PDB file of C-alpha atoms in Angstrom:
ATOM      1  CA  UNK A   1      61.557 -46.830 -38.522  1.00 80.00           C
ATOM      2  CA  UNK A   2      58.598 -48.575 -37.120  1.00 92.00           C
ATOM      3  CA  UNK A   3      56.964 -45.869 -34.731  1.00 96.00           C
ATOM      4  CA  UNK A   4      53.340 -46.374 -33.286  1.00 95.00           C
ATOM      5  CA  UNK A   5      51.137 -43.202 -32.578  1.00 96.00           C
ATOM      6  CA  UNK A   6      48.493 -44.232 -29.931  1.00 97.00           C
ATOM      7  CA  UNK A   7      46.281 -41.808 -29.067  1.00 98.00           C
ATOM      8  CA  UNK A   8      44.187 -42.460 -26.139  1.00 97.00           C
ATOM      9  CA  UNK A   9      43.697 -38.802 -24.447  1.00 97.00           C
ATOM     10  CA  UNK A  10      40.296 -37.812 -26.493  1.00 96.00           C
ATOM     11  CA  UNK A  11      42.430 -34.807 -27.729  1.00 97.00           C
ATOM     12  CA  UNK A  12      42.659 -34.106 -31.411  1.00 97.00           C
ATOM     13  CA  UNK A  13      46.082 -33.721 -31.788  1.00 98.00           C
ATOM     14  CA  UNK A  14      48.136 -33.612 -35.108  1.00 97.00           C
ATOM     15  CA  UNK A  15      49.606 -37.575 -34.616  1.00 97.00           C
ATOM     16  CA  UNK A  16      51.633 -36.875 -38.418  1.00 97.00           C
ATOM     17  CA  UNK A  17      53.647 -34.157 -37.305  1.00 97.00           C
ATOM     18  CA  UNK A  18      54.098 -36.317 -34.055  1.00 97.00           C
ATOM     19  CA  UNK A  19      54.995 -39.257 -35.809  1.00 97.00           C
ATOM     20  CA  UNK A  20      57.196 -37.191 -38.372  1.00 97.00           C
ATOM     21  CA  UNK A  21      59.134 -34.923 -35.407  1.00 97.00           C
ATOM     22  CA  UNK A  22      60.251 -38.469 -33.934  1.00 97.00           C
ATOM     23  CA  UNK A  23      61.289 -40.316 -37.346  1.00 96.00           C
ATOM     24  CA  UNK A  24      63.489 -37.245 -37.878  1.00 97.00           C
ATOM     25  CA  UNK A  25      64.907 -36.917 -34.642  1.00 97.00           C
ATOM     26  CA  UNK A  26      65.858 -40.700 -34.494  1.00 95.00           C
ATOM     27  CA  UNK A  27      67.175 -40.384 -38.022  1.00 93.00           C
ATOM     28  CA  UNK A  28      69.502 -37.541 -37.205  1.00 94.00           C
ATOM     29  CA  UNK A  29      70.265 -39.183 -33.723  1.00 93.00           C
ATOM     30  CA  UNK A  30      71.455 -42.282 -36.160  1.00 91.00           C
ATOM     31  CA  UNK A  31      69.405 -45.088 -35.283  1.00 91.00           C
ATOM     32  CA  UNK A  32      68.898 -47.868 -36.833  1.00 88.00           C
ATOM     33  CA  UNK A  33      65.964 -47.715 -39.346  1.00 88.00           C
ATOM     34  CA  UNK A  34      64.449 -50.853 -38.177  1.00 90.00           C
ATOM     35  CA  UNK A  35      64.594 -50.094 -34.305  1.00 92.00           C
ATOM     36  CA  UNK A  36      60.614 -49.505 -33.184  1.00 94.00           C
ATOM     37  CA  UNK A  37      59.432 -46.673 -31.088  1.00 96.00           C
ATOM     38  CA  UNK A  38      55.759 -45.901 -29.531  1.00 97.00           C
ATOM     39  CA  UNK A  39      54.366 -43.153 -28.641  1.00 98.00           C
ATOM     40  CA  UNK A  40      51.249 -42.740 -26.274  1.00 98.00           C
ATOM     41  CA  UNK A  41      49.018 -39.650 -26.072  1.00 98.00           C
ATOM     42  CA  UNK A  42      46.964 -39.670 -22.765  1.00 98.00           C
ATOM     43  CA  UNK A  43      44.897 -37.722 -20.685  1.00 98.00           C
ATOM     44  CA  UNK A  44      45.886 -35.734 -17.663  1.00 98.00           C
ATOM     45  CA  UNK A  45      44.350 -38.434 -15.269  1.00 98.00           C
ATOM     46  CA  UNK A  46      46.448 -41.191 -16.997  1.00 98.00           C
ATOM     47  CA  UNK A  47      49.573 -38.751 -17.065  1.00 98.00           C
ATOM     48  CA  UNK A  48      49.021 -38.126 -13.187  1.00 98.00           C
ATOM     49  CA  UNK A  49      48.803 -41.845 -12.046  1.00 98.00           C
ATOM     50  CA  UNK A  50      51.524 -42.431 -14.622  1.00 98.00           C
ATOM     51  CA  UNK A  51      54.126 -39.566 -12.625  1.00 97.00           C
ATOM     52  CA  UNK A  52      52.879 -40.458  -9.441  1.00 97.00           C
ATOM     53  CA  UNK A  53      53.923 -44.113  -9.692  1.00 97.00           C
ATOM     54  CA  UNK A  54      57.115 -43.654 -11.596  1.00 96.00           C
ATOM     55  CA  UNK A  55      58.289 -40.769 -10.597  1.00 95.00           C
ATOM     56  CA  UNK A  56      56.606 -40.673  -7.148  1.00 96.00           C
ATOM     57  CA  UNK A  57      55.572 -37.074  -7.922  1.00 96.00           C
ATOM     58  CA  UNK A  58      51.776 -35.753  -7.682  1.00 96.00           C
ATOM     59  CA  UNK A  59      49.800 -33.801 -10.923  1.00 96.00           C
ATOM     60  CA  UNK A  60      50.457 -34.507 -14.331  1.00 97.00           C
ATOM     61  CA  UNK A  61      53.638 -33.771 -16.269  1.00 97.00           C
ATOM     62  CA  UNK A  62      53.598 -33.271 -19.913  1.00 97.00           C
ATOM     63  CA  UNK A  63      56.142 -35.976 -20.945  1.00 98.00           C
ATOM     64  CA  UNK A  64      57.541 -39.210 -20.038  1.00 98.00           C
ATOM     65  CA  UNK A  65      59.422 -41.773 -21.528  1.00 97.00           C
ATOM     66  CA  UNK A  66      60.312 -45.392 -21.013  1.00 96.00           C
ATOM     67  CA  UNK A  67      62.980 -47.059 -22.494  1.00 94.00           C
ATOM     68  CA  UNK A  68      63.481 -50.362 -23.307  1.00 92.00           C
ATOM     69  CA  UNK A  69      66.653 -52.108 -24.893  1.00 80.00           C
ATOM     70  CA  UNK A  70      69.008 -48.392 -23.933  1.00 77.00           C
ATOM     71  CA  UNK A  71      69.718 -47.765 -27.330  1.00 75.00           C
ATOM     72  CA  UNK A  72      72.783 -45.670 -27.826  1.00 80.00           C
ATOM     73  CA  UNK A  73      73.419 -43.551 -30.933  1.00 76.00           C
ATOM     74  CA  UNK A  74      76.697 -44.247 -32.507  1.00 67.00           C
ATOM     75  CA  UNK A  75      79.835 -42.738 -31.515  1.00 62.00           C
ATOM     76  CA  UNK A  76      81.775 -42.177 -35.199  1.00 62.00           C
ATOM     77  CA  UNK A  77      80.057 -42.125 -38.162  1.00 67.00           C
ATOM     78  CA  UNK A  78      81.282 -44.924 -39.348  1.00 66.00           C
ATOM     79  CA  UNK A  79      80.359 -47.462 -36.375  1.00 71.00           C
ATOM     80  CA  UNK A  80      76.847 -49.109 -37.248  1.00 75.00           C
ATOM     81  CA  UNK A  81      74.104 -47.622 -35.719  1.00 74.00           C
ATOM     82  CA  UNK A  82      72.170 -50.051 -33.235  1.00 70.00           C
ATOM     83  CA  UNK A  83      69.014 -51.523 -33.554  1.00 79.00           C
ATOM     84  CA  UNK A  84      66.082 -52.589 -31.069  1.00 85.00           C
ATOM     85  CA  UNK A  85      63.239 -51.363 -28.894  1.00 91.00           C
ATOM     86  CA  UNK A  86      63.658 -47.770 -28.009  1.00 92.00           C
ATOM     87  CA  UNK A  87      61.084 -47.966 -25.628  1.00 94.00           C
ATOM     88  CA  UNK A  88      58.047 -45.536 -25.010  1.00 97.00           C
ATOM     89  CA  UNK A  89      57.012 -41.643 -25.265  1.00 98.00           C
ATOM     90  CA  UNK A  90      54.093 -40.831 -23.380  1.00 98.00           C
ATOM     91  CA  UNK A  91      52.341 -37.327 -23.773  1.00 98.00           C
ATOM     92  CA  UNK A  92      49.871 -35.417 -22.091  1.00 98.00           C
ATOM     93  CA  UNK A  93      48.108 -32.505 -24.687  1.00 98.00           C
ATOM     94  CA  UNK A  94      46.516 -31.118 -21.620  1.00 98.00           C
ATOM     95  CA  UNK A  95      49.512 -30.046 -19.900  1.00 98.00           C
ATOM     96  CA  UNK A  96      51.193 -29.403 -23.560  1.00 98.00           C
ATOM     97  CA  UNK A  97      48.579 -27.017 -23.922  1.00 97.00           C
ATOM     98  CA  UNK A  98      49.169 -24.948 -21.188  1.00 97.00           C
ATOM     99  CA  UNK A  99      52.776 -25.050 -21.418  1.00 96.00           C
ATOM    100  CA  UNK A 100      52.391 -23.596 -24.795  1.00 95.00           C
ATOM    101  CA  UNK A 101      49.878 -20.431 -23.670  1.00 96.00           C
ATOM    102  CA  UNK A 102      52.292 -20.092 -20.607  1.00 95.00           C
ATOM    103  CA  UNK A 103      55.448 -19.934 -22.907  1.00 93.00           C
ATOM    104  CA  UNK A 104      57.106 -16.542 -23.249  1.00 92.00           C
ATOM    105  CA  UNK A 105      56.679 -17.358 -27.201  1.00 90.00           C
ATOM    106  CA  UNK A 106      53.624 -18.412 -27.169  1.00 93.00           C
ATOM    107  CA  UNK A 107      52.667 -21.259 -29.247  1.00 95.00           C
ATOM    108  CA  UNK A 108      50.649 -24.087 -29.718  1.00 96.00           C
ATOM    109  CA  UNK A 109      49.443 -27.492 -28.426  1.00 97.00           C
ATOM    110  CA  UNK A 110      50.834 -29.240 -31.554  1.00 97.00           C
ATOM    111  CA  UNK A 111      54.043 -27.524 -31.421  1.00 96.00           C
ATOM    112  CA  UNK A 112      54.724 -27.985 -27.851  1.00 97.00           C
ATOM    113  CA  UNK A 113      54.089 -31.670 -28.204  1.00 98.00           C
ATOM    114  CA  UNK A 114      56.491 -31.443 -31.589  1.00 97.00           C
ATOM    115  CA  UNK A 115      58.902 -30.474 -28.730  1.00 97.00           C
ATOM    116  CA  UNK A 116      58.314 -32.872 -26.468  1.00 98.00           C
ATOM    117  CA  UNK A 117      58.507 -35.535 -28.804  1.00 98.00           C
ATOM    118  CA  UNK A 118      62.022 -34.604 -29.768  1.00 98.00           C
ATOM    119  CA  UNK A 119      62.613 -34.372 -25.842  1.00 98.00           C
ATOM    120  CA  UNK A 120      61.237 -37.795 -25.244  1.00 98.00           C
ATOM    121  CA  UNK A 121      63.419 -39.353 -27.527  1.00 97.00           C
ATOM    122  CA  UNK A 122      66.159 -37.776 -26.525  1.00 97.00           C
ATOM    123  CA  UNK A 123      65.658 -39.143 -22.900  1.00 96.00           C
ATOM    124  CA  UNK A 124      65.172 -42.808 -24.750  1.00 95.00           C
ATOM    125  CA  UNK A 125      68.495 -41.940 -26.068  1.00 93.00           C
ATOM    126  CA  UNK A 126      70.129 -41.588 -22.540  1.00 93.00           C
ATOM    127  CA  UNK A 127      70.200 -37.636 -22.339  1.00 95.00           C
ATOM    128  CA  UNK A 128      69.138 -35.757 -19.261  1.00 94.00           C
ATOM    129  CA  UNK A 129      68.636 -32.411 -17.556  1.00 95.00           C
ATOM    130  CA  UNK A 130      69.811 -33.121 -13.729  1.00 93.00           C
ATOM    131  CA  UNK A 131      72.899 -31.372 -14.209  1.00 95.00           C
ATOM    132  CA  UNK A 132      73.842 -27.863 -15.464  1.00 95.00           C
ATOM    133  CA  UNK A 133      75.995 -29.074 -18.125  1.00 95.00           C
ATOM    134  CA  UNK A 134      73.335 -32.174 -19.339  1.00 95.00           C
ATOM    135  CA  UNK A 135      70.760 -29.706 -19.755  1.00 96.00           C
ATOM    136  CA  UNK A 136      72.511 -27.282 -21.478  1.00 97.00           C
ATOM    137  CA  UNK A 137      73.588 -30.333 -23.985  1.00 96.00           C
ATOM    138  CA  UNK A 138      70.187 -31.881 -24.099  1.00 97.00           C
ATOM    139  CA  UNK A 139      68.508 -28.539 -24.449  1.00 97.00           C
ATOM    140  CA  UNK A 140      70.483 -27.843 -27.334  1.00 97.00           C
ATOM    141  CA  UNK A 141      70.272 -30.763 -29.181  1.00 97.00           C
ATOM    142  CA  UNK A 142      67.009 -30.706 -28.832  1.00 97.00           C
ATOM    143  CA  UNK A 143      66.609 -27.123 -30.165  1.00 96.00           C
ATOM    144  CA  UNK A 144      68.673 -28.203 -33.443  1.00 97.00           C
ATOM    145  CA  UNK A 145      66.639 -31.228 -34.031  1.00 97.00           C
ATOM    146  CA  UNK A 146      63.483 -28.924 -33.664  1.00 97.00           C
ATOM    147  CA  UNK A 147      64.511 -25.946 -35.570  1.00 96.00           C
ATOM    148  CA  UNK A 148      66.152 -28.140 -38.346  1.00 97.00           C
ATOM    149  CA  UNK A 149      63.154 -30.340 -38.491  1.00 97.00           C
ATOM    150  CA  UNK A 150      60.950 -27.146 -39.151  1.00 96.00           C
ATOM    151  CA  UNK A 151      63.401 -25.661 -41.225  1.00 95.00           C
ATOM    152  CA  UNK A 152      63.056 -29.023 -43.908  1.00 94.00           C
ATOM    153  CA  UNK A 153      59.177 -28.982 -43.617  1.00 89.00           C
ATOM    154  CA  UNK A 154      59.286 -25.561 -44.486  1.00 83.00           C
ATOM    155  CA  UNK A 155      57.345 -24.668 -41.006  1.00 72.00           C
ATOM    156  CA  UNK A 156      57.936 -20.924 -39.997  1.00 61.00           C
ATOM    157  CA  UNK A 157      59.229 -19.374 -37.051  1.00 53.00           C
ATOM    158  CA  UNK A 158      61.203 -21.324 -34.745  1.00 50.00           C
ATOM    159  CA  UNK A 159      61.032 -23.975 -32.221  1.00 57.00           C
ATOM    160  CA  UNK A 160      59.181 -23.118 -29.299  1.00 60.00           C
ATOM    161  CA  UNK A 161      61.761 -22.662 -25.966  1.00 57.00           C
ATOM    162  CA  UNK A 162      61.896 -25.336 -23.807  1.00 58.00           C
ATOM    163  CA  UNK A 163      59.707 -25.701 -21.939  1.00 56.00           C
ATOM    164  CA  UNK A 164      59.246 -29.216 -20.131  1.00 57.00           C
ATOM    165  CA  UNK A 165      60.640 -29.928 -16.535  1.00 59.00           C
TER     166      UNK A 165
END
């Protein structure tokens, strides 16, 4: 899995467990091994500018993501898993920072964007939260991927609640 971690925000933030939280996620989500993935870490001016013209909302958000070729994972196990350009995850440690104090189970910056990563692909991946019964999917999925992922890195505790959107 060819996945770029570009960190542009001036934020120390830990890119491995970034980079790692997305290689599992698309490996559980089946994808194929040479599809590519980035992953851009900007600041909350860059994040704000980014929402406002894409979303045509004001202030920053904490992630976004961009697809490219609409990957799909696999319906049966056996069908071969597609391969191409996922697209792009952009994050904003600022706002993942907050998120995480604000959280009723408090954690960290790193943890909330561990979260967020997992929640950006997912949206690559065609999942969404509009609906009651999409979020409650996506949500879900997302909290497996996370608490599994932590679970095999022998991480403690588990994944933060959701708290993006």
């Amino acid at each position: 899995m060819a996945i770029d971690v570009n960190n542009e925000s001036g934020w120390d933030i830990d890119e491995e467990s970034v980079l790692d939280a997305a290689r599992y996620a698309l490996a559980r989500m089946r994808i194929h091994p040479l599809s590519e993935l980035s992953v851009i870490v900007v600041d909350a001016a860059a994040m704000e500018q980014l929402h406002l013209q894409w979303m045509d909302l004001p202030g920053p958000t904490d992630v976004m993501s961009f697809p490219m070729d609409e990957l799909r994972p696999p319906g049966k196990d056996e069908e071969e898993p597609p391969q191409g350009l996922l697209g792009d995850i952009v994050l904003c440690p600022e706002v993942a920072k907050a998120q995480g104090e604000a959280a009723p189970t408090k954690h960290s910056m790193d943890e909330e964007l561990q979260l967020l990563t997992v929640h950006g692909v997912l949206h690559l991946l065609g999942y969404d939260h509009e609906e009651p019964g999409e979020k409650a999917e996506m949500f879900g999925l997302q909290k497996t991927i996370l608490d599994d992922w932590r679970a095999e890195r022998g991480v403690e505790g588990a994944s933060p609640a959701p708290t993006t959107h």
